[in-house]
JSON list of C-alpha atoms in Angstrom, two decimals:
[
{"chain": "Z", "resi": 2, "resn": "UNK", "atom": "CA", "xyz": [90.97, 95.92, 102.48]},
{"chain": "Z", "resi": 3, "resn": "UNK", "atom": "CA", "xyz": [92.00, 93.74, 99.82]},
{"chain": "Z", "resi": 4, "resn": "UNK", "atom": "CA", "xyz": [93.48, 90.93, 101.88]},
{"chain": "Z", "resi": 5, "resn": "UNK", "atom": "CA", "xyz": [95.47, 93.24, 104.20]},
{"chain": "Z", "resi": 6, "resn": "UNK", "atom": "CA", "xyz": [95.41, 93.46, 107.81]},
{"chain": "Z", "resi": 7, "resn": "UNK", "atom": "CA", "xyz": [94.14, 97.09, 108.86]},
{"chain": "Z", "resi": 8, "resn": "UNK", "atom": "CA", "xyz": [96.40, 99.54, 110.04]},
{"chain": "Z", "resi": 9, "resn": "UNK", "atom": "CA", "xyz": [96.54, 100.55, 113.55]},
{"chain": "Z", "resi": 10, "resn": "UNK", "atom": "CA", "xyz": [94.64, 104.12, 112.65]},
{"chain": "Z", "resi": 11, "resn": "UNK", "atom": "CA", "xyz": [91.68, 102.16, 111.08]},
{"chain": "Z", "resi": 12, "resn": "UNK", "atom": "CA", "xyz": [91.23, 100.00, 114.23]},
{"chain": "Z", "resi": 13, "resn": "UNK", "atom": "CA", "xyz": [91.16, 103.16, 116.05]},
{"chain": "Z", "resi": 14, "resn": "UNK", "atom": "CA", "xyz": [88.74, 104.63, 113.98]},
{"chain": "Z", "resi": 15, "resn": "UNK", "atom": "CA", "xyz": [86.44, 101.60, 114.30]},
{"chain": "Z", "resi": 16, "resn": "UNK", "atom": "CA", "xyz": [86.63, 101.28, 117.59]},
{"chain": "Z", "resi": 17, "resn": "UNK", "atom": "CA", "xyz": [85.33, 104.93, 118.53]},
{"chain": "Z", "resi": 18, "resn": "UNK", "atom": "CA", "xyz": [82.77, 104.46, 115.30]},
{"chain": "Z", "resi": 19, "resn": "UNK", "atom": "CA", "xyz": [81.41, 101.44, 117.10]},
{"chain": "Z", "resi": 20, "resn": "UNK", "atom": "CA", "xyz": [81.57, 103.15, 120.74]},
{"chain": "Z", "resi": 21, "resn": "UNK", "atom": "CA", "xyz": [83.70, 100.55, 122.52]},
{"chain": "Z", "resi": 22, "resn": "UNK", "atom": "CA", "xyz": [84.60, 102.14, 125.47]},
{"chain": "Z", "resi": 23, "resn": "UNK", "atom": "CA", "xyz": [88.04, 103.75, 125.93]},
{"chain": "Z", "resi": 24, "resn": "UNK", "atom": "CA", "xyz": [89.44, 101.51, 128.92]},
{"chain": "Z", "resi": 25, "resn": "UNK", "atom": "CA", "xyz": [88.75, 98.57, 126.18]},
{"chain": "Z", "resi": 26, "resn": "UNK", "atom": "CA", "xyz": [91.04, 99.54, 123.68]},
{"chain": "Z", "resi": 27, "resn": "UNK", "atom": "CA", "xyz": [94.19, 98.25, 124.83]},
{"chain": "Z", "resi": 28, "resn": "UNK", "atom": "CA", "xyz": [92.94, 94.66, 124.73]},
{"chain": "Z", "resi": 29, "resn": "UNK", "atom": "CA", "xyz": [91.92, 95.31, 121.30]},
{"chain": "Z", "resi": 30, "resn": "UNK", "atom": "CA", "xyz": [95.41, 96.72, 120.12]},
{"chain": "Z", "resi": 31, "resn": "UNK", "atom": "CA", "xyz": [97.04, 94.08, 122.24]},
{"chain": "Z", "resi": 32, "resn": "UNK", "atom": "CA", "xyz": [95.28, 91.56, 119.91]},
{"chain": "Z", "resi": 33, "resn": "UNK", "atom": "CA", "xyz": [95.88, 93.73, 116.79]},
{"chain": "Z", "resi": 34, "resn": "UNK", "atom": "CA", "xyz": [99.53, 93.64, 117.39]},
{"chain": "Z", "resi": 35, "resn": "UNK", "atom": "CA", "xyz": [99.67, 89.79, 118.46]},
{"chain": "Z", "resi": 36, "resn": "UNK", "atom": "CA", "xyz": [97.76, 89.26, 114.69]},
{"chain": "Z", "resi": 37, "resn": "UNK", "atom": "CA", "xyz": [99.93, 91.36, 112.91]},
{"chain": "Z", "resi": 38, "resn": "UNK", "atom": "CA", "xyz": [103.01, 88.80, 114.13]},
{"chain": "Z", "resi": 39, "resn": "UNK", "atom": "CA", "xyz": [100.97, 86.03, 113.15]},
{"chain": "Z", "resi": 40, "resn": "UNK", "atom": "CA", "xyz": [102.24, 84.08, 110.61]},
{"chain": "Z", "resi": 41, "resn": "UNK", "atom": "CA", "xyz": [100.14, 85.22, 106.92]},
{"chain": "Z", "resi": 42, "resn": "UNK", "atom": "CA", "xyz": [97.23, 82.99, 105.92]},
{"chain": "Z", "resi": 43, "resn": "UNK", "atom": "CA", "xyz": [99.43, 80.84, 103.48]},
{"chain": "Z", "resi": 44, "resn": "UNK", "atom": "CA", "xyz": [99.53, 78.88, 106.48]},
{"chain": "Z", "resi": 45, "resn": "UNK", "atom": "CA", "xyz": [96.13, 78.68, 107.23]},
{"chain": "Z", "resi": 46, "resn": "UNK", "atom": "CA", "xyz": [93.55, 76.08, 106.25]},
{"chain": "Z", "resi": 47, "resn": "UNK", "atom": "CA", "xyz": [90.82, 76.91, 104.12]},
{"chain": "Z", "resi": 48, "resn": "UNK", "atom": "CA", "xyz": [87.09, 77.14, 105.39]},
{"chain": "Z", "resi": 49, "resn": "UNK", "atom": "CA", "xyz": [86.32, 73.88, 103.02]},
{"chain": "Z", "resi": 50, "resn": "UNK", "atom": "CA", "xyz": [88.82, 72.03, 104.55]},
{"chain": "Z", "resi": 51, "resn": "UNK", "atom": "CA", "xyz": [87.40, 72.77, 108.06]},
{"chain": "Z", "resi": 52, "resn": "UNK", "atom": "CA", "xyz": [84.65, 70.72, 109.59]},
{"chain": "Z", "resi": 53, "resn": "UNK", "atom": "CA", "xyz": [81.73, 72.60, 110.99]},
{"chain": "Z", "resi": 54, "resn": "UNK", "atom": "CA", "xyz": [82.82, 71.02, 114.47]},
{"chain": "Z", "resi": 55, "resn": "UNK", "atom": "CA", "xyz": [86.13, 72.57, 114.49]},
{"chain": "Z", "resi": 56, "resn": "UNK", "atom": "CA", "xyz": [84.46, 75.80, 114.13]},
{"chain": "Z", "resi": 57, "resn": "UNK", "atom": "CA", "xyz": [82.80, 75.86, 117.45]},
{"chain": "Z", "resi": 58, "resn": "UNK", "atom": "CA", "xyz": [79.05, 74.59, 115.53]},
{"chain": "Z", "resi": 59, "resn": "UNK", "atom": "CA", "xyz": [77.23, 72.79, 118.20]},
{"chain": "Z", "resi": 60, "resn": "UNK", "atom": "CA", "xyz": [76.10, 69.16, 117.72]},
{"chain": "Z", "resi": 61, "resn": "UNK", "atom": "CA", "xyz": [72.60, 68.83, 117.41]},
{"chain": "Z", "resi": 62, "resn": "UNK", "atom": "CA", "xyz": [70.31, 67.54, 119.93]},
{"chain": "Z", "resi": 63, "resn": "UNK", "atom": "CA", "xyz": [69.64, 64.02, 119.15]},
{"chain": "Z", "resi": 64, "resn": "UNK", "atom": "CA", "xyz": [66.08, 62.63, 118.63]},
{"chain": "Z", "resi": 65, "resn": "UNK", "atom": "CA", "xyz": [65.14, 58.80, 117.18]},
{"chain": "Z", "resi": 66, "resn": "UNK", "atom": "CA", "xyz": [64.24, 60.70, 113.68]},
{"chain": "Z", "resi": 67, "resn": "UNK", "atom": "CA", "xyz": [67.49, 62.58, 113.52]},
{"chain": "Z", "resi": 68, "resn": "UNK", "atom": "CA", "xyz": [69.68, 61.83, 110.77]},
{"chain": "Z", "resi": 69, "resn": "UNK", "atom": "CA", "xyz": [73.82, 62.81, 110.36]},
{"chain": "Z", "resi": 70, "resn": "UNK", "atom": "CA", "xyz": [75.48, 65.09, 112.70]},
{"chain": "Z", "resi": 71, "resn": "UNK", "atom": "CA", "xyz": [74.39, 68.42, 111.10]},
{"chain": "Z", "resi": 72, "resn": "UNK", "atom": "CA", "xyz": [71.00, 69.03, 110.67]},
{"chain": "Z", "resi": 73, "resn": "UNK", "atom": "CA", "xyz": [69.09, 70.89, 107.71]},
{"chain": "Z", "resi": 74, "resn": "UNK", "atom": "CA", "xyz": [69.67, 74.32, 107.42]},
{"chain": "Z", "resi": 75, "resn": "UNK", "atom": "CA", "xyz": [66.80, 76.32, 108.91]},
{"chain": "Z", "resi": 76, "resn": "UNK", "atom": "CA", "xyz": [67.38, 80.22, 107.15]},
{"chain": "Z", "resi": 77, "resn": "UNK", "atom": "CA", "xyz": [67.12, 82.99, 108.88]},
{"chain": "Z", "resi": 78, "resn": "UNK", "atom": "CA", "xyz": [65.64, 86.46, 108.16]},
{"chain": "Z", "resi": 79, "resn": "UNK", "atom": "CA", "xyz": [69.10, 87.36, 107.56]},
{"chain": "Z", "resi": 80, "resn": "UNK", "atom": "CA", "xyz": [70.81, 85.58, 105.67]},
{"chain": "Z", "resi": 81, "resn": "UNK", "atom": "CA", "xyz": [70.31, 87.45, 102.56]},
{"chain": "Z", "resi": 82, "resn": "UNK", "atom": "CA", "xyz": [71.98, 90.58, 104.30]},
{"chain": "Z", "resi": 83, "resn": "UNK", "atom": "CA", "xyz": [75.02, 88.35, 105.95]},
{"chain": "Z", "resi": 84, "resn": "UNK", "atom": "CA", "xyz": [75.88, 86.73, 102.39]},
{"chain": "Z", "resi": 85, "resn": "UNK", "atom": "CA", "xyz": [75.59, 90.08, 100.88]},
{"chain": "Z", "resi": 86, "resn": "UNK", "atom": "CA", "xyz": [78.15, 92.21, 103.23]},
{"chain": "Z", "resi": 87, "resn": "UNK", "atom": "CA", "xyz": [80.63, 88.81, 103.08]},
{"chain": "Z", "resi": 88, "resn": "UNK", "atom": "CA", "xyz": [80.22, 88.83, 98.86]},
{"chain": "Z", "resi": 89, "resn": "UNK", "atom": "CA", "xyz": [80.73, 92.38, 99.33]},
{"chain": "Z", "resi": 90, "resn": "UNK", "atom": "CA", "xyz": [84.14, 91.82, 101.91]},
{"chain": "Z", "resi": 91, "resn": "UNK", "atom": "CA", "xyz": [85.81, 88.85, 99.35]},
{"chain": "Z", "resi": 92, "resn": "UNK", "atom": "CA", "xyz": [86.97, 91.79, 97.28]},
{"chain": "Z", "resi": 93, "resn": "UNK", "atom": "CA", "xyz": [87.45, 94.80, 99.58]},
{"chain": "Z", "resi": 94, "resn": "UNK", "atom": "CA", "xyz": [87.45, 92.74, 103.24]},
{"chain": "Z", "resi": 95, "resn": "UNK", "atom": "CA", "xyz": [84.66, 93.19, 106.02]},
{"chain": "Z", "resi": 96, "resn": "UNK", "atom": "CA", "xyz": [84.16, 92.53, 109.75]},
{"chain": "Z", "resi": 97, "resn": "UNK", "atom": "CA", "xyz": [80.93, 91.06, 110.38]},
{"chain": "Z", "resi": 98, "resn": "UNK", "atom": "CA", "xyz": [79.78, 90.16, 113.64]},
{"chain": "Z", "resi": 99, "resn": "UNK", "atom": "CA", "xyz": [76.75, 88.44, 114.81]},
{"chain": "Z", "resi": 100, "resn": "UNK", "atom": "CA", "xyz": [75.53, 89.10, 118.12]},
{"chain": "Z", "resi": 101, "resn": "UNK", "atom": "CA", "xyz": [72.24, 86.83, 119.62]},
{"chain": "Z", "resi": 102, "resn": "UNK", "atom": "CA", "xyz": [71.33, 84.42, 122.88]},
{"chain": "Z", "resi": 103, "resn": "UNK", "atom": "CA", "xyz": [72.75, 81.46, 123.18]},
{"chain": "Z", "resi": 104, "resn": "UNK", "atom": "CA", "xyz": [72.45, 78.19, 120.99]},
{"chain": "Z", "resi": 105, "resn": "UNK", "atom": "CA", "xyz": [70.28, 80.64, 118.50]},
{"chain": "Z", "resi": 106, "resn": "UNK", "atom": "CA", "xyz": [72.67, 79.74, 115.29]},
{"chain": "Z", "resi": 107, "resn": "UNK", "atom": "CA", "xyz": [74.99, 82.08, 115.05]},
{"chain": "Z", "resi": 108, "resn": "UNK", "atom": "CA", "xyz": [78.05, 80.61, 114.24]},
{"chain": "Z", "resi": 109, "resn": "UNK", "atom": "CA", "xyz": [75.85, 77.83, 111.80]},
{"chain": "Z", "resi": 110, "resn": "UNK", "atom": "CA", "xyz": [74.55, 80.95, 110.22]},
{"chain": "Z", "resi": 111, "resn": "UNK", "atom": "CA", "xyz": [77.66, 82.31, 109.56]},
{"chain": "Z", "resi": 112, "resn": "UNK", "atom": "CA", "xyz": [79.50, 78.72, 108.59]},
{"chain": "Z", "resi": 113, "resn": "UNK", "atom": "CA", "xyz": [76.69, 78.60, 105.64]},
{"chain": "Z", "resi": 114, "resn": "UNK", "atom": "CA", "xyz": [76.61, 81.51, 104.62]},
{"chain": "Z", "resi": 115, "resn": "UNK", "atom": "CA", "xyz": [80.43, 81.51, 104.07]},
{"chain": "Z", "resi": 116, "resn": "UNK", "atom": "CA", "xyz": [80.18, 77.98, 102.48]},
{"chain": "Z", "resi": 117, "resn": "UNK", "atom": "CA", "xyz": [78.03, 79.70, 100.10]},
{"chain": "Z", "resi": 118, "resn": "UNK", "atom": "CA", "xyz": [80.09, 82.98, 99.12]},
{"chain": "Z", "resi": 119, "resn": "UNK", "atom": "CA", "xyz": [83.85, 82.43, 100.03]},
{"chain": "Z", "resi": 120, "resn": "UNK", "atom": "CA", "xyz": [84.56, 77.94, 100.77]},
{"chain": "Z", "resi": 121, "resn": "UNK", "atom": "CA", "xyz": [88.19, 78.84, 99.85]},
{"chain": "Z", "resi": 122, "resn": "UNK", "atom": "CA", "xyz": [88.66, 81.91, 102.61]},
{"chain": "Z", "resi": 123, "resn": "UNK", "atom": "CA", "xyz": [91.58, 80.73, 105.23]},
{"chain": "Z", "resi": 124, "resn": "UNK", "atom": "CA", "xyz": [90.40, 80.38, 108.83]},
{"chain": "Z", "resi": 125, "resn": "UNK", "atom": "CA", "xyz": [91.90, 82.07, 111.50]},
{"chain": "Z", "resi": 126, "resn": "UNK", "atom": "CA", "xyz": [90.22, 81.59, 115.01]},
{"chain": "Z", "resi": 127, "resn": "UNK", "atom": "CA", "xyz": [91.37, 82.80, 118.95]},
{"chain": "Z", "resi": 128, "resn": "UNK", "atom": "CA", "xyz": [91.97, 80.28, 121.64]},
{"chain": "Z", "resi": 129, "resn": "UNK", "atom": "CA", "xyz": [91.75, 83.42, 123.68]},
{"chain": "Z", "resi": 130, "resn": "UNK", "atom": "CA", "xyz": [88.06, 84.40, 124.89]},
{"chain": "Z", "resi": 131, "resn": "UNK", "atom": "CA", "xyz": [89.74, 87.26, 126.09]},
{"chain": "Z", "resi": 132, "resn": "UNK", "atom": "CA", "xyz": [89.88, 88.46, 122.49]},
{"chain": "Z", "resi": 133, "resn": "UNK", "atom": "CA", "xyz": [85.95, 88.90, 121.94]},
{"chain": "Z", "resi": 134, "resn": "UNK", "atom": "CA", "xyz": [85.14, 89.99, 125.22]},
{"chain": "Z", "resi": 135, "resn": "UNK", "atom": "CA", "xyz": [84.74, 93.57, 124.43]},
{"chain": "Z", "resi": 136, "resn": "UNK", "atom": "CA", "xyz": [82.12, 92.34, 121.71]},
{"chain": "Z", "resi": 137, "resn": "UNK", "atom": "CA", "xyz": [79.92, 90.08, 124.02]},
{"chain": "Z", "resi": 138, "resn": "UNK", "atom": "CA", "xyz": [79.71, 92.97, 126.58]},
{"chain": "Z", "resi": 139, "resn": "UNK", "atom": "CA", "xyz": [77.36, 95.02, 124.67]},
{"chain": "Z", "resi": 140, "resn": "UNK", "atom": "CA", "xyz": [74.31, 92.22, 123.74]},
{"chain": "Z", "resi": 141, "resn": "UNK", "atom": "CA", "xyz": [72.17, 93.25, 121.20]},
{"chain": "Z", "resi": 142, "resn": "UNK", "atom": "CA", "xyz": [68.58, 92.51, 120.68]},
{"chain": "Z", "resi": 143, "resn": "UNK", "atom": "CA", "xyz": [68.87, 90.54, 117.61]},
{"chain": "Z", "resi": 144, "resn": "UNK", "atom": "CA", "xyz": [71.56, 89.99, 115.50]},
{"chain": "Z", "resi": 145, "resn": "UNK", "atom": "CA", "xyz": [73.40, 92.58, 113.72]},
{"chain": "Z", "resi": 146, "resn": "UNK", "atom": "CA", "xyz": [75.82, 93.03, 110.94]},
{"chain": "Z", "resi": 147, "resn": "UNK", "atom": "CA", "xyz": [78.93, 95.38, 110.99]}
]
C-alpha cells in the first residue's frame, strides 16, 4: 500500500476474505475511522528508538545464570516466512498477525524479526484491547501469517 492507510472498501474486502463475522465489523471500521484521524507517522517514533519493553515483550524469568534483561533469541520455525512477508510489506505494506498461547514469543518474534528487515518503521500501538478483540476470538493452532 505504499505507506497509505487502506481505504474503507479494502478493509471490507479483508474482513469478509478473512471471515470475521458480520456483527464484528463495526468495531473494526470504528477503529479504521479513529486511525484515519490519527495524526500521520511523522509523529511517531521509530521501532529503533523503542525498547522491547515498551512494546509489550515480557521480561524474562530470572534464574542465577541469567544475564541482561532480554534473553538470546531462540528462532522459530517461522521466522524465515515472517521476515519474508514484512521485507515483502516495506515496499507495498502488509498486515501480519501472529496468533499462539500465551507467553509462546509472539510479540519477541515479531520485535526481531522487524529489527532485522524494517529498525526505521514508525510504531503505532492501541491502548484499546478492544481493538484486537475480533482477532483473539478465533485462536489458531499455531501461528499464522496474513
Amino acid at each position: 500500500m505504499n505507506g497509505k492507510r487502506p481505504s474503507m472498501d479494502v478493509l471490507l474486502c479483508l474482513l469478509n476474505a478473512f471471515e470475521v463475522p458480520a456483527p464484528d465489523h463495526a468495531a473494526w471500521q470504528e477503529t479504521w475511522r479513529r486511525l484515519a484521524a490519527a495524526p500521520s507517522a511523522a509523529h511517531l517514533p521509530r521501532f529503533d528508538e523503542v525498547s522491547p519493553r515498551q512494546l509489550g515483550i515480557h521480561a524474562a524469568i530470572v534464574t542465577d545464570d541469567s544475564m541482561g534483561e532480554m534473553p538470546k533469541y531462540v528462532a522459530r520455525d517461522f521466522d524465515h516466512a515472517l521476515r519474508n512477508s514484512i521485507s515483502t510489506g516495506v515496499e507495498r505494506g502488509c498486515f501480519v498477525l501472529l496468533t499462539g498461547r500465551s507467553s509462546s514469543g509472539k510479540t519477541r518474534s515479531l520485535h526481531e524479526a522487524v529489527h532485522v528487515v524494517a529498525p526505521n518503521w514508525p510504531i503505532s500501538t492501541s491502548k484499546h484491547r478492544r481493538d484486537h478483540r475480533t482477532a483473539r476470538r478465533r485462536p489458531a493452532k499455531d501461528h499464522h501469517l496474513a
